[in-house]
Coordinates of N, CA, C and O in Angstrom, one line a residue:
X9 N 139.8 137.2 128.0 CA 139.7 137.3 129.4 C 140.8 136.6 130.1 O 141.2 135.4 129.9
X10 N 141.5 137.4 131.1 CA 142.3 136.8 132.0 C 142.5 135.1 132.8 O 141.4 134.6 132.7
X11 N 143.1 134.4 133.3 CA 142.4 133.2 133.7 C 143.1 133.0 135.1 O 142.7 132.4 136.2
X12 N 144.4 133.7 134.7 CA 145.2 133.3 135.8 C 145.5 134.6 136.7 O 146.6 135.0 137.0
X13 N 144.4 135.1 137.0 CA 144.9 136.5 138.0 C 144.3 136.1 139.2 O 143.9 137.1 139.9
X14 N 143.9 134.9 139.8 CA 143.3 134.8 141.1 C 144.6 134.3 141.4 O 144.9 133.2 140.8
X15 N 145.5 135.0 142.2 CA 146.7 134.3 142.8 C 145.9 133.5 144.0 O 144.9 133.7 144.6
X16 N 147.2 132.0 143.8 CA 147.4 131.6 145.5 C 147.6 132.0 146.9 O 147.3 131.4 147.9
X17 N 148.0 133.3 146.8 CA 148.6 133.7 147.9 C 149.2 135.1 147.7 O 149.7 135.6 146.6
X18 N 148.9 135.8 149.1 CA 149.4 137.4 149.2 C 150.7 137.3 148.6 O 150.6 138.1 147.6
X19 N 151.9 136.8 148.5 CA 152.8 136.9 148.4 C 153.0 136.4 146.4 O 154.0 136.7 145.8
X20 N 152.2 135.7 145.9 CA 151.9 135.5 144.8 C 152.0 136.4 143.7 O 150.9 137.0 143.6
X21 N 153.4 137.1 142.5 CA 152.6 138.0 141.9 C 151.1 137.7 141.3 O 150.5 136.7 141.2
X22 N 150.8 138.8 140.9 CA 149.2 138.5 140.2 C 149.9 138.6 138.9 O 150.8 139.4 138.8
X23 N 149.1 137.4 137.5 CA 149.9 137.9 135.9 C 148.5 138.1 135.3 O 147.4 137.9 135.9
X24 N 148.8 138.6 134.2 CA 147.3 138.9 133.2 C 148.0 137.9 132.0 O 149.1 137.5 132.0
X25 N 147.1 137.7 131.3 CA 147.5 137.0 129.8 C 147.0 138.0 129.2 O 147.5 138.1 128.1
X26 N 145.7 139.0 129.5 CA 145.9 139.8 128.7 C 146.8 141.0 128.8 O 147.7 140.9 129.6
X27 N 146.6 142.1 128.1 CA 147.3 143.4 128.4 C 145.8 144.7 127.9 O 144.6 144.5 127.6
X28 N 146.6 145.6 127.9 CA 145.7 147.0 128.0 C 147.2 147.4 127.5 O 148.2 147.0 128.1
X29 N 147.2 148.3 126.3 CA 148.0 149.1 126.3 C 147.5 150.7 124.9 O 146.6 151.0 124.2
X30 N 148.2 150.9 125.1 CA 147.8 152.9 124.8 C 148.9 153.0 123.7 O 150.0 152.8 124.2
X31 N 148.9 153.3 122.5 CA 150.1 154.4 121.6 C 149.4 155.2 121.5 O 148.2 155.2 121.5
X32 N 150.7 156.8 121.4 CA 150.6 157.8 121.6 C 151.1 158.2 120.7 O 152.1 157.5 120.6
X33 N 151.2 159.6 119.3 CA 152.0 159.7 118.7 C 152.8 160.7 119.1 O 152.3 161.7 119.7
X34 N 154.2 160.7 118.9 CA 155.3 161.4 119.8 C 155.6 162.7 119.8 O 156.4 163.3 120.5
X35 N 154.4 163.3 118.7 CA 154.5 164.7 118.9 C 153.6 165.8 119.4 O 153.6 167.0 119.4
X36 N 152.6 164.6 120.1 CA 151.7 165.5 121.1 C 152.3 166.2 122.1 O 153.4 165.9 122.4
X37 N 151.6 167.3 122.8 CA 151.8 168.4 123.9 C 151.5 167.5 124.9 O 150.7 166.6 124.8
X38 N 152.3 167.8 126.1 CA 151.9 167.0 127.1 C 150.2 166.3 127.9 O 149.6 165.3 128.3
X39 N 150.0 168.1 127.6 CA 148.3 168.0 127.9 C 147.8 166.9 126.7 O 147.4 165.9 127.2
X40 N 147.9 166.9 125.6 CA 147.1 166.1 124.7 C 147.4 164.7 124.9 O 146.6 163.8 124.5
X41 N 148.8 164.3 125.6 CA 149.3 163.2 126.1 C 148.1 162.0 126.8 O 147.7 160.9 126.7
X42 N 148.1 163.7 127.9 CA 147.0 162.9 129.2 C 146.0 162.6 128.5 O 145.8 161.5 128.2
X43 N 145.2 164.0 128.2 CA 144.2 163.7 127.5 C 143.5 162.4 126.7 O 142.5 161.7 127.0
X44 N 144.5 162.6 125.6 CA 144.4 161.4 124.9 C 144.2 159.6 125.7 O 143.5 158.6 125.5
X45 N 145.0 159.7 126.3 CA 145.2 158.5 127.0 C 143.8 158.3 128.3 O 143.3 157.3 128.7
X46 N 143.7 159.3 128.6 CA 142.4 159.0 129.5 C 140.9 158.8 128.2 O 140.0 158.0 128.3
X47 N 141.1 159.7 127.3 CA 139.6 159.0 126.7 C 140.1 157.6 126.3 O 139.5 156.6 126.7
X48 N 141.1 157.4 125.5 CA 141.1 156.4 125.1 C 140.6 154.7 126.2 O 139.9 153.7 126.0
X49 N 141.1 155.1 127.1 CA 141.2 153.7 127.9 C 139.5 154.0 128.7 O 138.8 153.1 129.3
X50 N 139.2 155.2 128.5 CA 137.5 154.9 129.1 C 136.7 154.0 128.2 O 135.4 154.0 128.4
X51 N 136.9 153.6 127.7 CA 136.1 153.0 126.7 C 136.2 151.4 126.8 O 135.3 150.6 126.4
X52 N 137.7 151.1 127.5 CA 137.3 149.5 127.7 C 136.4 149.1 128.8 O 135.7 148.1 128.5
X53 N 136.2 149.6 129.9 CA 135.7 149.5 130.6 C 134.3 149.4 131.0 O 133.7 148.9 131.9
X54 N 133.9 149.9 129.9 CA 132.2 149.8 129.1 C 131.8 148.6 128.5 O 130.7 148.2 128.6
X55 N 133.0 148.1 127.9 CA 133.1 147.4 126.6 C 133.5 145.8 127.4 O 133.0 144.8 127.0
X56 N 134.2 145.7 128.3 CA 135.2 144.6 128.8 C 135.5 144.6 130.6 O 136.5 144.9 131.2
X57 N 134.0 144.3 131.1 CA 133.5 144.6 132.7 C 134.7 143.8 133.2 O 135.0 144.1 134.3
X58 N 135.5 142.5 132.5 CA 136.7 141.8 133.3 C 137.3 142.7 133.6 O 137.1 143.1 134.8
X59 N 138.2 143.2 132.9 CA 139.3 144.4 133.0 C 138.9 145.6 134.4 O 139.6 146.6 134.4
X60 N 138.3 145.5 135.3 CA 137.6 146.4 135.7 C 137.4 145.7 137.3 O 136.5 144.9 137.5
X61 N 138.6 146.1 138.6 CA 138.5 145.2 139.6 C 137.1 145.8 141.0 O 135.9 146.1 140.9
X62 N 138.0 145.7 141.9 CA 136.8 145.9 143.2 C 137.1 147.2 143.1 O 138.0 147.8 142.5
X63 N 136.1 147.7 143.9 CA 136.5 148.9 144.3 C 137.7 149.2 146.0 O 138.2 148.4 146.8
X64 N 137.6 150.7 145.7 CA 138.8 150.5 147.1 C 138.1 151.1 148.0 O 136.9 151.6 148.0
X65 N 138.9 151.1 149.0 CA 138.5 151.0 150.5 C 139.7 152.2 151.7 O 140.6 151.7 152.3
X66 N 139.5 153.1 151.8 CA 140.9 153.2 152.5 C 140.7 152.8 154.3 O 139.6 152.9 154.9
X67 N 141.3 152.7 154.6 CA 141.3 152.2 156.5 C 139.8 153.0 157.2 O 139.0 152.4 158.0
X68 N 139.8 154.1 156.8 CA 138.6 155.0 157.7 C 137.3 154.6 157.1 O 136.3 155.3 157.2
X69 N 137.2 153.2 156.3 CA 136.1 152.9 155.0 C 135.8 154.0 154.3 O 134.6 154.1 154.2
X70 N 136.4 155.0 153.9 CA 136.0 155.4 152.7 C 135.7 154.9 151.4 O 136.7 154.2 150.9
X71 N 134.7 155.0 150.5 CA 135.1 153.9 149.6 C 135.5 155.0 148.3 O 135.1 156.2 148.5
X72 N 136.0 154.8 147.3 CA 136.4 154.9 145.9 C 135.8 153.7 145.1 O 135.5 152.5 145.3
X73 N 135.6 154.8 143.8 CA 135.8 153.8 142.7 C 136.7 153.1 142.1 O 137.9 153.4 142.1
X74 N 136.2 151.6 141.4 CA 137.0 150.7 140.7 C 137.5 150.9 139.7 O 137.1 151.7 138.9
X75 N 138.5 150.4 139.4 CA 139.7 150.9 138.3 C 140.0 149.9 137.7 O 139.4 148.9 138.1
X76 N 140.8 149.7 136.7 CA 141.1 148.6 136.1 C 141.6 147.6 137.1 O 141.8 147.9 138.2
X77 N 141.9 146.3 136.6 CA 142.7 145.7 137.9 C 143.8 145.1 137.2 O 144.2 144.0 137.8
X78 N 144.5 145.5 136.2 CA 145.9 144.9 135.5 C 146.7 146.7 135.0 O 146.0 147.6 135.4
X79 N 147.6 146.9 134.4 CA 148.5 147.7 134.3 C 147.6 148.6 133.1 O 146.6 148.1 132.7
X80 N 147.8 149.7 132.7 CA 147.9 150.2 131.6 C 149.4 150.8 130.9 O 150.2 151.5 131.4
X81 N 149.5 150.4 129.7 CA 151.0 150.0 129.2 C 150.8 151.5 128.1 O 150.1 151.3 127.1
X82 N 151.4 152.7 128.4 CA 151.8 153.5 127.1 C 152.9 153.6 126.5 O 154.0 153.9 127.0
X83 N 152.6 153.3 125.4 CA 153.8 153.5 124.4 C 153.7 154.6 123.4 O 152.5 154.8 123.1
X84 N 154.5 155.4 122.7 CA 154.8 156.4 122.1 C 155.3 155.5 120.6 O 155.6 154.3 120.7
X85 N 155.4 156.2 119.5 CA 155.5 156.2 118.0 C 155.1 157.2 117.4 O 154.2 157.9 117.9
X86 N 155.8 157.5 115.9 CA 155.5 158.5 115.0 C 154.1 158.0 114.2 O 153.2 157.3 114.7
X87 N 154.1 158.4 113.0 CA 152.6 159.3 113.0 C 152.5 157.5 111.9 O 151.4 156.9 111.9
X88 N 153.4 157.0 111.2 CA 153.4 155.9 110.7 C 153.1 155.0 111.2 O 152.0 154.5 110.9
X89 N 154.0 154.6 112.5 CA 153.8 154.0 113.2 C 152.6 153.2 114.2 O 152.6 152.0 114.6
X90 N 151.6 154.6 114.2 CA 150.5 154.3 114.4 C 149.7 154.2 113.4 O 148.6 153.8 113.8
X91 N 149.9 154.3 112.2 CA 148.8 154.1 111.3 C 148.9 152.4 110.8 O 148.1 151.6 110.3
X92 N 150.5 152.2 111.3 CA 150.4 150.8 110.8 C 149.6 149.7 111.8 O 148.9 148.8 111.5
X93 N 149.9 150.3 113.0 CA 149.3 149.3 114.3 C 148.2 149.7 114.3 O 147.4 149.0 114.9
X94 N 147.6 150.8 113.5 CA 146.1 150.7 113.4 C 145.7 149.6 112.4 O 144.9 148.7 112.6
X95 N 146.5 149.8 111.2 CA 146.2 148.1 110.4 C 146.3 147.2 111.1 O 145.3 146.5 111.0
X96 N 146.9 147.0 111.6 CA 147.0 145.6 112.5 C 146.4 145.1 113.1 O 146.2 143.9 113.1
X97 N 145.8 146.2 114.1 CA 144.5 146.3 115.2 C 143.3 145.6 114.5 O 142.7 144.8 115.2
X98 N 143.0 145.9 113.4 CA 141.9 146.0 112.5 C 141.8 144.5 111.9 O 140.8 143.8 111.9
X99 N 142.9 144.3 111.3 CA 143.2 143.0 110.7 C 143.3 141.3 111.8 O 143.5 140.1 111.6
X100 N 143.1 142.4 113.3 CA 143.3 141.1 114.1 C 142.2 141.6 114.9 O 142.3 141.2 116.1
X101 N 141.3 142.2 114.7 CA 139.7 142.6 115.2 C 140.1 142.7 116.3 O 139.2 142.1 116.9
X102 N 140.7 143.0 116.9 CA 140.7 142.9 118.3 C 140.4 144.6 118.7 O 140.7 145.5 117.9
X103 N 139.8 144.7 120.0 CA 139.2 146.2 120.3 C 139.6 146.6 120.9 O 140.3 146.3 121.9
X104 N 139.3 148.2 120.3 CA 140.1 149.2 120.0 C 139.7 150.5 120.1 O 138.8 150.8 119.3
X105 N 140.1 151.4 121.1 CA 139.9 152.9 120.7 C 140.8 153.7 120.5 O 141.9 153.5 121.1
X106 N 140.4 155.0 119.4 CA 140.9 155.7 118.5 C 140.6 157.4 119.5 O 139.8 157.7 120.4
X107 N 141.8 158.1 118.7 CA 141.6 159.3 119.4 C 142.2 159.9 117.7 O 143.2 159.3 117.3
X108 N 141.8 160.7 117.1 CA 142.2 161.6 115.9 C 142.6 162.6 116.4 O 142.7 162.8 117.7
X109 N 143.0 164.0 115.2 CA 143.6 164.9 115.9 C 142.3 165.9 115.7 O 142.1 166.9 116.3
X110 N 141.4 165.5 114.6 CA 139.7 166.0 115.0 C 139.2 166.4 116.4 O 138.5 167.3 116.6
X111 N 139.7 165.6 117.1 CA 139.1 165.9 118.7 C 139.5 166.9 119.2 O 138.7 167.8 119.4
X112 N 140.7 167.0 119.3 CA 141.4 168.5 119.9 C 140.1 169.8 119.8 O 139.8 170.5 120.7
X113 N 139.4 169.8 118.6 CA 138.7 170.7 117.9 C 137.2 170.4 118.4 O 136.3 170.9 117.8
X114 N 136.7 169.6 119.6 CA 135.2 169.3 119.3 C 135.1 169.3 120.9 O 136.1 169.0 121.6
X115 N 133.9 169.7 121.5 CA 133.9 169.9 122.9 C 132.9 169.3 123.4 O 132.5 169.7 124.4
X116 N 132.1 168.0 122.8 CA 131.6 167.2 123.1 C 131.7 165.8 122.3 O 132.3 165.6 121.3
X117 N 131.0 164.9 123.0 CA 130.8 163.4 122.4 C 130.3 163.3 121.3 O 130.9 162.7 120.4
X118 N 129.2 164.0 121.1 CA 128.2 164.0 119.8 C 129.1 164.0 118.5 O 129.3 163.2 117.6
X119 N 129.8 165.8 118.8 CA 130.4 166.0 117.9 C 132.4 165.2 118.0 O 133.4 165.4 117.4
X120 N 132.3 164.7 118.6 CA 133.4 163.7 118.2 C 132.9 162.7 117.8 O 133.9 162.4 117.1
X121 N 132.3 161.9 117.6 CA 131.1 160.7 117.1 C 131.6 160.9 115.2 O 132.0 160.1 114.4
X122 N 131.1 162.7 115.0 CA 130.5 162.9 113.9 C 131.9 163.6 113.4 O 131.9 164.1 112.3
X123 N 133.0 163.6 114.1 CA 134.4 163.9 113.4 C 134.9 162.9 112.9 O 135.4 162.8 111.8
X124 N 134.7 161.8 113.8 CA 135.8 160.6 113.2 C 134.9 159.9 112.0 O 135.4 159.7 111.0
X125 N 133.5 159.6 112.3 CA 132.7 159.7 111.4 C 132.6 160.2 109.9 O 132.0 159.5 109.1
X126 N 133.1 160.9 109.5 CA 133.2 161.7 108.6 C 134.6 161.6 107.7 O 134.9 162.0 106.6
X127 N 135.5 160.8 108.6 CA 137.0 160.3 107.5 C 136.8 159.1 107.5 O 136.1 158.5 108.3
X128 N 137.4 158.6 106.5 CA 137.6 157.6 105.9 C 138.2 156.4 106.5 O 139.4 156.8 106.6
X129 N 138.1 155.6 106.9 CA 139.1 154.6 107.4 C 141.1 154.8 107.7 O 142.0 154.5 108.5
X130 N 141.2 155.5 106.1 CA 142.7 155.0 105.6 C 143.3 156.5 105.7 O 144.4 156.8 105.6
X131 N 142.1 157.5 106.1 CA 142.6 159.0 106.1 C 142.5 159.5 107.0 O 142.5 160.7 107.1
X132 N 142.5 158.7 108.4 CA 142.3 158.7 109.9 C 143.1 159.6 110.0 O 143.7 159.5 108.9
X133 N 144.0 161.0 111.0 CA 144.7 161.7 111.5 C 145.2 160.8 112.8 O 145.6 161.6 113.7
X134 N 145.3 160.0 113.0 CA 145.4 159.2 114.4 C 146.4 160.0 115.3 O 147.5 160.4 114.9
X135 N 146.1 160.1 116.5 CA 147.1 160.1 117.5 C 147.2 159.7 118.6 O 147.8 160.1 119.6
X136 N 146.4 158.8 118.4 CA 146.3 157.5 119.8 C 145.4 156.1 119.7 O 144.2 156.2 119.8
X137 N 145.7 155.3 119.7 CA 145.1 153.8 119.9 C 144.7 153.1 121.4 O 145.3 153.1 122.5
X138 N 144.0 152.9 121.1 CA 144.0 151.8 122.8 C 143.5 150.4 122.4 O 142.5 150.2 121.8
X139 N 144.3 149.6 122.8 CA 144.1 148.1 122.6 C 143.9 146.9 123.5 O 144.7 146.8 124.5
X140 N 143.3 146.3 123.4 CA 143.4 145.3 125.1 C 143.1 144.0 124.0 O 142.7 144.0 122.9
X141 N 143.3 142.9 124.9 CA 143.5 141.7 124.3 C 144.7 140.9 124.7 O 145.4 141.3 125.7
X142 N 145.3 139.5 124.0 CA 146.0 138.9 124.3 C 146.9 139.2 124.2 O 147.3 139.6 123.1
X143 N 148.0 139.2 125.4 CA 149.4 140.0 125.1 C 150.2 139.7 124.0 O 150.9 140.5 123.5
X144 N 150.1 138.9 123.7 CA 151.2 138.0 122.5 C 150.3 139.3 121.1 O 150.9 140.0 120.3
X145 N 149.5 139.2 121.1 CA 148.2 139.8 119.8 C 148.6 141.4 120.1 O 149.0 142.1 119.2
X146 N 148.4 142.0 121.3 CA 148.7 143.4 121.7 C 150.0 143.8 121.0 O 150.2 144.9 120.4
X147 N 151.2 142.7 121.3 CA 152.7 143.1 121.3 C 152.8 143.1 119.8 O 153.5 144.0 119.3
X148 N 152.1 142.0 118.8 CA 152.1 142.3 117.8 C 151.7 143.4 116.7 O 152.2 143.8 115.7
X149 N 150.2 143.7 117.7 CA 149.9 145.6 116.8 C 150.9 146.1 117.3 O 151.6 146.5 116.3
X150 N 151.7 146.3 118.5 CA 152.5 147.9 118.8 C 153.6 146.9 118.1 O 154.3 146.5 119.0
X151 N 154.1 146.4 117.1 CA 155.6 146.4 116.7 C 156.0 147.4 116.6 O 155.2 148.2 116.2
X152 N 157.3 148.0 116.8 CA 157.8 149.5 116.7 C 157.4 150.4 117.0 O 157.4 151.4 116.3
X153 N 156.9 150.1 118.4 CA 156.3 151.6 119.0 C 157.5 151.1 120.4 O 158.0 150.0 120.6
X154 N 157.7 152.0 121.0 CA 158.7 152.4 122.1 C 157.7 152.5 123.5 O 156.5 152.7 123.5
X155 N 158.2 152.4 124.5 CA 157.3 152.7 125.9 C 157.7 153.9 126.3 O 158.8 154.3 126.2
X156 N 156.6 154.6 126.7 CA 156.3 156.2 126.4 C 157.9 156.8 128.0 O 158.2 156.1 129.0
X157 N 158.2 157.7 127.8 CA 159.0 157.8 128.3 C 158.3 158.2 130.2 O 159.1 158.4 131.1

């Protein structure tokens, strides 16, 4: 959890110690880009209520829903690349969601549950990660992943 994001002052940037960040593998279709990257990051939010600020307001009070309240960071890598930072993720327990290339194929929750379900740990198809945690710990799963263009 964050410690130092209640700035002093309007003029104060705001920092996180943690991060939120997303790999993508670099040969998805644009749509599967989005895609991917929006299930993935719904899931912290469930999982890690810090991550998760006020809601908004616009002048006429309208209100909106709350969003994260720090950055979300995507980065792009090949199909290795993620399979290693999935080792990594794993070996430093820190949490994590997965997007395979099973999904593409399944048009509900249930049955994505029971796709990824069904492989093996080490025979994952991966094509996206989402990670949140301590930036120093984050920077070390994505070694050699690039920031998505």
């Amino acid at each position: 959890m964050s410690t130092d994001d209640t700035a002093p002052g309007p003029e104060t940037p705001v920092r996180f110690d943690t991060k939120i960040a997303v790999l993508l593998r670099e040969d998805l279709e644009t749509w599967q880009r989005l895609n991917v990257t929006a299930f993935l990051v719904s899931g912290l939010g469930s999982q890690f209520p810090e991550v998760i600020g006020e809601p908004y307001e616009d002048a006429d009070a309208v209100g909106y829903l709350s969003m994260f309240r720090q950055p979300v960071l995507v980065f792009e890598g090949t199909k290795e690349t993620l399979t290693k930072a999935h080792a990594r993720v794993l070996s430093r327990a820190l949490p994590r969601a997965l997007f395979t290339s099973d999904l593409f194929t399944t048009g509900n929750d249930r049955d994505n549950r029971a796709a990824v379900k069904a492989v093996r740990t080490a025979d994952l198809d991966l094509v996206g990660l989402a990670v949140y945690g301590p930036k120093n710990a984050v920077d070390k799963v994505l070694k050699g992943a690039r920031m998505h263009p």
